[in-house]
Amino acid sequence: MIILEYVCIPEKFLCNKSSLRKLQHQIGEFLSVQYSSKGLFTNISHSGNMIICAVSNQLVGVDIEFIKDVPINEYEFSLFPETIWSKIFSSKNSSLAFLKYWTMLESALKACRLGFNVDLKSVIWNDDEGAIFINGEKWLIKNVNVLDCFICSVSCQTEDSAIEIKEREISTVALKMFLQNIDNNKSF
């Protein structure tokens, strides 16, 4: 079982980019600490006003991206194999296709705990199975719909992992506390 718990920061709390990043990290750390202290694996991602935490009893990775136009030609072609680039460029919406494959890749890299410290040319994609092989390990990827304006992928190694999505309400008081901690240079 994988639980995806997400928080949407209300617009009135969206500040400058630097403060927003700090706020995203504080809320992500808050969500993660609650579960990792129980011996569960967690992984955090954020984009725009969204923070998402994947929780499981196995290694798990999550990536979420706000759907937007992507300047695809600015990315290195070593990021994906030629077959994936071909699918991206032949798609009706190449930005959406790029974000789909980006979240798939990043969620798997986060699940295996290697991040982008992997030679991306060695990553093997099996799009038919919804899997990526990293250093010989198979990572299954599921694309999940959290909200219509975001694209999200989750990776784990077990095929029968059910996914439960929960919205976490964070009170105005808690958001103000997080912002106060940022102003005082404190972490959660």
Coordinates of N, CA and C in Angstrom, one line a residue:
M1 N 0.8 -1.2 0.0 CA 0.0 0.0 0.0 C 0.9 1.2 0.0
I2 N 0.5 2.2 -0.8 CA 1.2 3.5 -0.9 C 0.1 4.5 -0.6
I3 N 0.5 5.4 0.4 CA -0.4 6.5 0.7 C 0.2 7.8 0.1
L4 N -0.5 8.5 -0.7 CA -0.1 9.8 -1.2 C -0.9 10.9 -0.4
E5 N -0.2 11.6 0.4 CA -0.8 12.7 1.2 C -0.4 14.0 0.6
Y6 N -1.3 14.9 0.2 CA -0.9 16.1 -0.4 C -1.5 17.3 0.3
V7 N -0.8 18.5 0.2 CA -1.2 19.7 0.7 C -1.2 20.8 -0.4
C8 N -2.2 21.5 -0.5 CA -2.2 22.7 -1.4 C -2.1 23.9 -0.6
I9 N -1.1 24.7 -0.8 CA -1.0 26.0 -0.1 C -1.9 27.0 -0.7
P10 N -2.8 27.6 0.1 CA -3.7 28.6 -0.4 C -2.9 29.8 -1.0
E11 N -3.5 30.4 -2.0 CA -2.8 31.5 -2.7 C -2.4 32.7 -1.8
K12 N -3.2 32.9 -0.7 CA -2.8 34.1 0.1 C -1.5 33.8 0.9
F13 N -1.0 32.5 0.9 CA 0.2 32.2 1.6 C 1.4 32.0 0.6
L14 N 1.1 32.2 -0.7 CA 2.2 32.1 -1.7 C 3.0 33.4 -1.7
C15 N 4.2 33.3 -1.3 CA 5.1 34.5 -1.1 C 6.1 34.5 -2.3
N16 N 7.2 35.1 -2.1 CA 8.3 35.0 -3.1 C 8.8 33.6 -3.2
K17 N 9.5 33.3 -4.3 CA 9.9 32.0 -4.6 C 10.8 31.4 -3.5
S18 N 11.7 32.2 -3.0 CA 12.6 31.7 -1.9 C 11.8 31.3 -0.7
S19 N 10.8 32.1 -0.3 CA 10.0 31.7 0.9 C 9.1 30.6 0.6
L20 N 8.6 30.5 -0.6 CA 7.7 29.4 -1.0 C 8.5 28.1 -0.9
R21 N 9.7 28.0 -1.4 CA 10.6 26.8 -1.4 C 10.8 26.4 0.1
K22 N 11.1 27.4 0.9 CA 11.3 27.1 2.3 C 10.0 26.5 3.0
L23 N 8.9 27.1 2.6 CA 7.6 26.7 3.1 C 7.3 25.2 2.6
Q24 N 7.6 25.0 1.4 CA 7.4 23.6 0.8 C 8.2 22.6 1.6
H25 N 9.5 23.0 1.8 CA 10.4 22.1 2.6 C 9.9 21.8 4.0
Q26 N 9.5 22.9 4.7 CA 9.0 22.8 6.0 C 7.8 21.8 6.1
I27 N 6.8 22.0 5.2 CA 5.6 21.2 5.2 C 5.9 19.8 4.8
G28 N 6.8 19.6 3.9 CA 7.3 18.3 3.5 C 7.9 17.5 4.6
E29 N 8.8 18.3 5.3 CA 9.5 17.7 6.5 C 8.5 17.3 7.5
F30 N 7.5 18.1 7.8 CA 6.5 17.9 8.8 C 5.7 16.6 8.4
L31 N 5.3 16.4 7.1 CA 4.6 15.2 6.7 C 5.5 14.0 6.8
S32 N 6.7 14.1 6.4 CA 7.6 13.0 6.4 C 8.0 12.5 7.8
V33 N 8.2 13.4 8.7 CA 8.6 13.0 10.0 C 7.5 12.2 10.7
Q34 N 6.3 12.5 10.5 CA 5.1 11.8 11.1 C 5.2 10.3 10.7
Y35 N 5.6 10.0 9.5 CA 5.6 8.6 9.1 C 6.9 7.9 9.3
S36 N 8.0 8.6 9.0 CA 9.3 7.9 9.1 C 9.6 7.5 10.5
S37 N 9.0 8.2 11.5 CA 9.2 7.9 12.9 C 8.5 6.5 13.2
K38 N 7.6 6.1 12.3 CA 6.9 4.9 12.5 C 7.5 3.7 11.7
G39 N 8.7 4.0 11.2 CA 9.4 2.9 10.4 C 9.0 2.8 9.0
L40 N 8.2 3.8 8.5 CA 7.8 3.7 7.1 C 8.7 4.5 6.2
F41 N 8.7 4.2 4.9 CA 9.5 4.9 4.0 C 8.7 6.1 3.4
T42 N 9.3 7.3 3.3 CA 8.6 8.4 2.8 C 9.5 9.1 1.7
N43 N 8.8 9.8 0.8 CA 9.4 10.6 -0.2 C 8.6 11.8 -0.5
I44 N 9.2 13.0 -0.7 CA 8.5 14.2 -0.9 C 8.7 14.8 -2.2
S45 N 7.7 15.5 -2.8 CA 7.9 16.3 -4.0 C 7.0 17.5 -3.9
H46 N 7.4 18.6 -4.6 CA 6.6 19.8 -4.6 C 6.7 20.5 -5.9
S47 N 5.6 21.2 -6.3 CA 5.6 22.0 -7.5 C 4.5 23.0 -7.3
G48 N 4.7 24.2 -7.7 CA 3.7 25.2 -7.5 C 3.3 25.3 -6.1
N49 N 2.0 25.3 -5.8 CA 1.5 25.4 -4.5 C 1.2 24.0 -3.9
M50 N 1.7 22.9 -4.5 CA 1.4 21.5 -4.1 C 2.7 20.9 -3.4
I51 N 2.4 20.2 -2.3 CA 3.4 19.4 -1.6 C 2.8 18.0 -1.5
I52 N 3.5 17.0 -1.9 CA 3.0 15.6 -1.8 C 4.0 14.7 -1.1
C53 N 3.5 13.8 -0.3 CA 4.3 12.9 0.5 C 3.8 11.5 0.2
A54 N 4.8 10.7 -0.3 CA 4.5 9.2 -0.5 C 4.9 8.5 0.7
V55 N 4.1 7.6 1.2 CA 4.3 6.8 2.4 C 4.1 5.3 2.0
S56 N 5.1 4.5 2.4 CA 4.9 3.0 2.2 C 5.8 2.2 3.1
N57 N 5.5 0.9 3.1 CA 6.4 0.0 3.9 C 7.5 -0.5 3.1
Q58 N 7.7 0.0 1.9 CA 8.8 -0.3 1.0 C 9.4 1.0 0.4
L59 N 10.5 0.9 -0.2 CA 11.1 2.1 -0.8 C 10.1 2.7 -1.8
V60 N 10.0 4.0 -1.8 CA 9.0 4.6 -2.7 C 9.5 6.0 -3.1
G61 N 9.1 6.3 -4.3 CA 9.5 7.7 -4.9 C 8.3 8.3 -5.5
V62 N 8.3 9.6 -5.4 CA 7.2 10.4 -6.0 C 7.7 11.6 -6.6
D63 N 7.1 12.0 -7.7 CA 7.4 13.3 -8.3 C 6.1 13.9 -8.8
I64 N 5.9 15.2 -8.6 CA 4.7 15.9 -9.1 C 5.2 17.2 -9.8
E65 N 4.5 17.5 -10.8 CA 4.9 18.7 -11.6 C 3.6 19.4 -12.0
F66 N 3.6 20.8 -11.9 CA 2.5 21.6 -12.3 C 2.5 21.5 -13.9
I67 N 1.4 21.3 -14.5 CA 1.3 21.2 -15.9 C 1.5 22.6 -16.6
K68 N 2.5 22.7 -17.4 CA 2.8 24.0 -18.0 C 3.6 23.7 -19.3
D69 N 3.7 24.7 -20.1 CA 4.5 24.6 -21.4 C 6.0 24.4 -20.9
V70 N 6.7 23.5 -21.6 CA 8.0 23.2 -21.2 C 8.9 23.4 -22.5
P71 N 10.0 24.2 -22.3 CA 10.9 24.4 -23.5 C 11.8 23.2 -23.7
I72 N 11.2 22.2 -24.3 CA 11.8 20.9 -24.4 C 13.2 20.9 -25.0
N73 N 13.3 21.8 -26.0 CA 14.6 21.8 -26.8 C 15.8 22.3 -25.9
E74 N 15.5 22.8 -24.7 CA 16.5 23.3 -23.8 C 17.1 22.1 -22.9
Y75 N 16.4 21.0 -23.0 CA 16.9 19.8 -22.2 C 17.9 19.0 -23.0
E76 N 18.8 18.4 -22.2 CA 19.8 17.5 -22.8 C 19.1 16.3 -23.3
F77 N 19.5 15.8 -24.5 CA 18.9 14.6 -25.1 C 19.4 13.4 -24.4
S78 N 20.4 13.5 -23.5 CA 20.8 12.3 -22.7 C 19.9 12.0 -21.6
L79 N 18.9 12.9 -21.3 CA 18.0 12.7 -20.3 C 17.1 11.5 -20.5
F80 N 16.7 11.2 -21.7 CA 15.8 10.1 -22.0 C 16.4 9.4 -23.2
P81 N 16.1 8.1 -23.4 CA 16.6 7.4 -24.6 C 15.8 7.9 -25.8
E82 N 16.3 7.6 -27.0 CA 15.7 8.1 -28.2 C 14.2 7.6 -28.4
T83 N 13.9 6.4 -27.9 CA 12.5 6.0 -28.0 C 11.5 6.8 -27.2
I84 N 12.0 7.3 -26.1 CA 11.1 8.2 -25.2 C 11.0 9.5 -25.9
W85 N 12.1 10.1 -26.4 CA 12.1 11.4 -27.0 C 11.1 11.3 -28.2
S86 N 11.2 10.2 -28.9 CA 10.3 10.0 -30.1 C 8.8 10.1 -29.7
K87 N 8.5 9.4 -28.6 CA 7.1 9.5 -28.1 C 6.7 10.9 -27.6
I88 N 7.7 11.6 -27.0 CA 7.4 13.0 -26.6 C 7.1 13.9 -27.8
F89 N 8.0 13.8 -28.8 CA 7.8 14.7 -29.9 C 6.7 14.3 -30.8
S90 N 6.2 13.1 -30.8 CA 5.1 12.7 -31.7 C 3.8 12.8 -30.9
S91 N 3.8 13.2 -29.7 CA 2.6 13.4 -28.9 C 1.8 14.6 -29.3
K92 N 0.5 14.6 -29.1 CA -0.3 15.8 -29.4 C 0.1 17.0 -28.5
N93 N 0.5 16.7 -27.3 CA 0.9 17.7 -26.4 C 2.3 17.3 -25.9
S94 N 3.3 17.8 -26.5 CA 4.7 17.4 -26.2 C 5.1 17.8 -24.8
S95 N 4.6 19.0 -24.3 CA 4.9 19.4 -22.9 C 4.4 18.4 -21.9
L96 N 3.1 18.0 -22.1 CA 2.5 17.1 -21.2 C 3.2 15.7 -21.2
A97 N 3.6 15.3 -22.4 CA 4.3 14.0 -22.5 C 5.7 14.1 -21.9
F98 N 6.3 15.2 -22.1 CA 7.6 15.4 -21.4 C 7.5 15.3 -19.9
L99 N 6.5 16.0 -19.3 CA 6.3 16.0 -17.9 C 5.9 14.6 -17.4
K100 N 5.2 13.9 -18.2 CA 4.8 12.5 -17.8 C 6.1 11.7 -17.6
Y101 N 7.0 11.7 -18.7 CA 8.2 10.9 -18.6 C 9.2 11.5 -17.6
W102 N 9.2 12.8 -17.4 CA 10.1 13.4 -16.4 C 9.7 12.9 -15.0
T103 N 8.3 12.9 -14.7 CA 7.9 12.5 -13.3 C 8.2 11.0 -13.2
M104 N 8.0 10.2 -14.2 CA 8.3 8.8 -14.1 C 9.8 8.6 -13.8
L105 N 10.6 9.2 -14.5 CA 12.1 9.1 -14.3 C 12.5 9.5 -12.9
E106 N 12.0 10.7 -12.5 CA 12.4 11.3 -11.2 C 11.9 10.5 -10.1
S107 N 10.6 10.0 -10.2 CA 10.1 9.1 -9.1 C 10.9 7.9 -8.9
A108 N 11.3 7.2 -10.0 CA 12.2 6.0 -9.9 C 13.5 6.3 -9.3
L109 N 14.1 7.4 -9.8 CA 15.5 7.8 -9.3 C 15.4 8.1 -7.8
K110 N 14.3 8.7 -7.3 CA 14.1 9.0 -5.9 C 13.8 7.7 -5.1
A111 N 13.1 6.8 -5.7 CA 12.7 5.5 -5.0 C 14.0 4.7 -4.8
C112 N 14.9 4.7 -5.7 CA 16.1 3.9 -5.5 C 17.2 4.6 -4.7
R113 N 16.8 5.8 -4.3 CA 17.7 6.7 -3.5 C 19.0 7.1 -4.1
L114 N 19.1 7.1 -5.4 CA 20.3 7.5 -6.1 C 20.1 8.9 -6.8
G115 N 18.9 9.3 -7.0 CA 18.7 10.6 -7.6 C 19.4 10.7 -8.9
F116 N 19.8 11.9 -9.3 CA 20.5 12.0 -10.6 C 21.9 11.7 -10.6
N117 N 22.4 10.9 -9.6 CA 23.7 10.4 -9.5 C 23.9 9.1 -10.3
V118 N 23.1 8.9 -11.3 CA 23.0 7.7 -12.1 C 23.4 8.1 -13.5
D119 N 24.1 7.3 -14.2 CA 24.4 7.5 -15.6 C 23.0 7.2 -16.4
L120 N 22.4 8.3 -16.8 CA 21.1 8.1 -17.4 C 21.1 7.3 -18.7
K121 N 22.2 7.1 -19.3 CA 22.3 6.2 -20.5 C 22.2 4.8 -20.1
S122 N 22.4 4.5 -18.8 CA 22.3 3.1 -18.3 C 20.9 2.7 -17.8
V123 N 20.0 3.7 -17.8 CA 18.6 3.5 -17.3 C 17.9 2.9 -18.5
I124 N 17.2 1.8 -18.2 CA 16.4 1.0 -19.2 C 14.9 1.2 -19.0
W125 N 14.3 1.7 -20.0 CA 12.8 2.0 -20.0 C 12.1 0.8 -20.6
N126 N 11.1 0.4 -19.9 CA 10.1 -0.6 -20.4 C 8.7 0.0 -20.3
D127 N 8.4 0.8 -21.3 CA 7.2 1.6 -21.3 C 5.9 0.7 -21.2
D128 N 6.0 -0.5 -21.9 CA 4.9 -1.4 -22.0 C 4.5 -1.9 -20.6
E129 N 5.5 -2.2 -19.7 CA 5.3 -2.7 -18.4 C 5.1 -1.5 -17.4
G130 N 5.4 -0.3 -17.8 CA 5.4 0.8 -16.8 C 6.5 0.6 -15.8
A131 N 7.7 0.3 -16.4 CA 8.9 0.1 -15.5 C 10.1 0.7 -16.0
I132 N 11.0 1.0 -15.1 CA 12.3 1.6 -15.4 C 13.3 0.7 -14.6
F133 N 14.4 0.3 -15.3 CA 15.4 -0.5 -14.6 C 16.6 0.4 -14.4
I134 N 17.0 0.5 -13.1 CA 18.2 1.3 -12.7 C 19.1 0.4 -11.9
N135 N 20.3 0.3 -12.5 CA 21.4 -0.5 -11.9 C 20.8 -2.0 -11.7
G136 N 20.1 -2.4 -12.7 CA 19.5 -3.8 -12.7 C 18.3 -4.0 -11.9
E137 N 17.9 -3.0 -11.1 CA 16.7 -3.1 -10.3 C 15.4 -2.6 -11.0
K138 N 14.3 -3.3 -10.9 CA 13.1 -2.9 -11.6 C 12.3 -2.0 -10.7
W139 N 11.9 -0.8 -11.2 CA 11.1 0.1 -10.5 C 9.8 0.3 -11.3
L140 N 8.7 -0.1 -10.7 CA 7.4 0.0 -11.3 C 6.8 1.5 -11.1
I141 N 6.3 2.0 -12.2 CA 5.8 3.4 -12.1 C 4.3 3.4 -12.4
K142 N 3.6 4.2 -11.5 CA 2.2 4.4 -11.7 C 2.0 5.9 -11.9
N143 N 1.3 6.3 -12.9 CA 0.9 7.7 -13.0 C -0.4 7.9 -12.3
V144 N -0.5 8.9 -11.4 CA -1.7 9.1 -10.6 C -2.2 10.5 -10.8
N145 N -3.5 10.6 -10.8 CA -4.2 11.9 -11.0 C -4.5 12.4 -9.6
V146 N -3.8 13.4 -9.2 CA -4.0 14.1 -7.9 C -5.0 15.2 -8.1
L147 N -4.6 16.2 -8.9 CA -5.5 17.3 -9.3 C -5.2 17.5 -10.8
D148 N -6.2 18.1 -11.5 CA -6.1 18.2 -13.0 C -5.0 19.0 -13.5
C149 N -4.5 20.0 -12.7 CA -3.4 20.8 -13.2 C -2.0 20.3 -12.8
F150 N -1.9 19.1 -12.3 CA -0.7 18.5 -11.9 C -0.5 17.1 -12.6
I151 N 0.7 16.7 -12.8 CA 1.0 15.3 -13.3 C 1.9 14.7 -12.2
C152 N 1.6 13.5 -11.8 CA 2.3 12.8 -10.7 C 2.6 11.4 -11.0
S153 N 3.8 10.9 -10.7 CA 4.2 9.5 -10.8 C 4.7 9.0 -9.5
V154 N 4.4 7.7 -9.2 CA 4.9 7.1 -8.0 C 5.6 5.8 -8.4
S155 N 6.8 5.5 -7.8 CA 7.6 4.3 -8.1 C 7.8 3.5 -6.9
C156 N 7.7 2.2 -7.1 CA 8.0 1.2 -6.0 C 8.4 -0.1 -6.7
Q157 N 8.7 -1.2 -6.0 CA 9.1 -2.4 -6.6 C 8.1 -3.5 -6.6
T158 N 6.9 -3.3 -5.9 CA 5.9 -4.3 -5.8 C 4.7 -4.0 -6.7
E159 N 4.4 -5.0 -7.6 CA 3.3 -4.8 -8.6 C 1.9 -4.5 -8.0
D160 N 1.6 -5.1 -6.9 CA 0.3 -5.0 -6.4 C 0.1 -3.9 -5.4
S161 N 0.9 -2.9 -5.4 CA 0.8 -1.8 -4.5 C -0.4 -0.9 -4.8
A162 N -1.4 -0.9 -4.0 CA -2.6 -0.1 -4.1 C -2.2 1.3 -3.7
I163 N -2.8 2.3 -4.3 CA -2.5 3.7 -4.0 C -3.7 4.4 -3.4
E164 N -3.5 5.0 -2.2 CA -4.6 5.8 -1.6 C -4.2 7.2 -1.6
I165 N -5.0 8.1 -2.1 CA -4.7 9.5 -2.1 C -5.5 10.3 -1.1
K166 N -4.8 11.1 -0.3 CA -5.5 11.9 0.8 C -5.1 13.3 0.7
E167 N -6.0 14.2 0.8 CA -5.7 15.6 0.9 C -5.5 15.9 2.4
R168 N -4.4 16.6 2.8 CA -4.2 17.0 4.2 C -4.5 18.5 4.3
E169 N -5.5 18.7 5.1 CA -5.8 20.1 5.4 C -4.8 20.7 6.4
I170 N -4.2 21.8 6.1 CA -3.3 22.4 7.1 C -4.0 23.8 7.4
S171 N -4.2 24.0 8.7 CA -4.9 25.2 9.1 C -4.1 26.4 8.9
T172 N -4.8 27.5 8.8 CA -4.1 28.9 8.7 C -3.1 29.1 9.8
V173 N -3.5 28.6 11.0 CA -2.6 28.8 12.1 C -1.3 28.0 11.9
A174 N -1.4 26.8 11.4 CA -0.2 26.0 11.1 C 0.7 26.7 10.0
L175 N 0.0 27.1 9.0 CA 0.7 27.8 7.9 C 1.5 29.0 8.4
K176 N 0.8 29.8 9.2 CA 1.4 31.0 9.8 C 2.7 30.6 10.7
M177 N 2.5 29.4 11.4 CA 3.6 28.9 12.2 C 4.8 28.6 11.3
F178 N 4.5 27.9 10.2 CA 5.6 27.5 9.3 C 6.3 28.8 8.7
L179 N 5.5 29.8 8.4 CA 6.1 31.0 7.8 C 6.9 31.7 8.9
Q180 N 6.4 31.7 10.1 CA 7.2 32.3 11.2 C 8.5 31.6 11.4
N181 N 8.5 30.3 11.3 CA 9.8 29.5 11.5 C 10.7 29.9 10.3
I182 N 10.2 30.2 9.1 CA 11.0 30.6 8.0 C 11.6 31.9 8.3
D183 N 10.8 32.9 8.8 CA 11.3 34.2 9.1 C 12.4 34.2 10.2
N184 N 12.3 33.2 11.1 CA 13.2 33.1 12.2 C 14.4 32.1 11.9
N185 N 14.4 31.6 10.6 CA 15.5 30.7 10.2 C 15.5 29.4 11.0
K186 N 14.3 28.9 11.3 CA 14.2 27.6 12.0 C 13.7 26.6 11.1
S187 N 14.0 25.3 11.3 CA 13.4 24.3 10.6 C 12.4 23.6 11.5
F188 N 11.6 22.7 10.9 CA 10.5 22.1 11.7 C 11.1 21.2 12.8

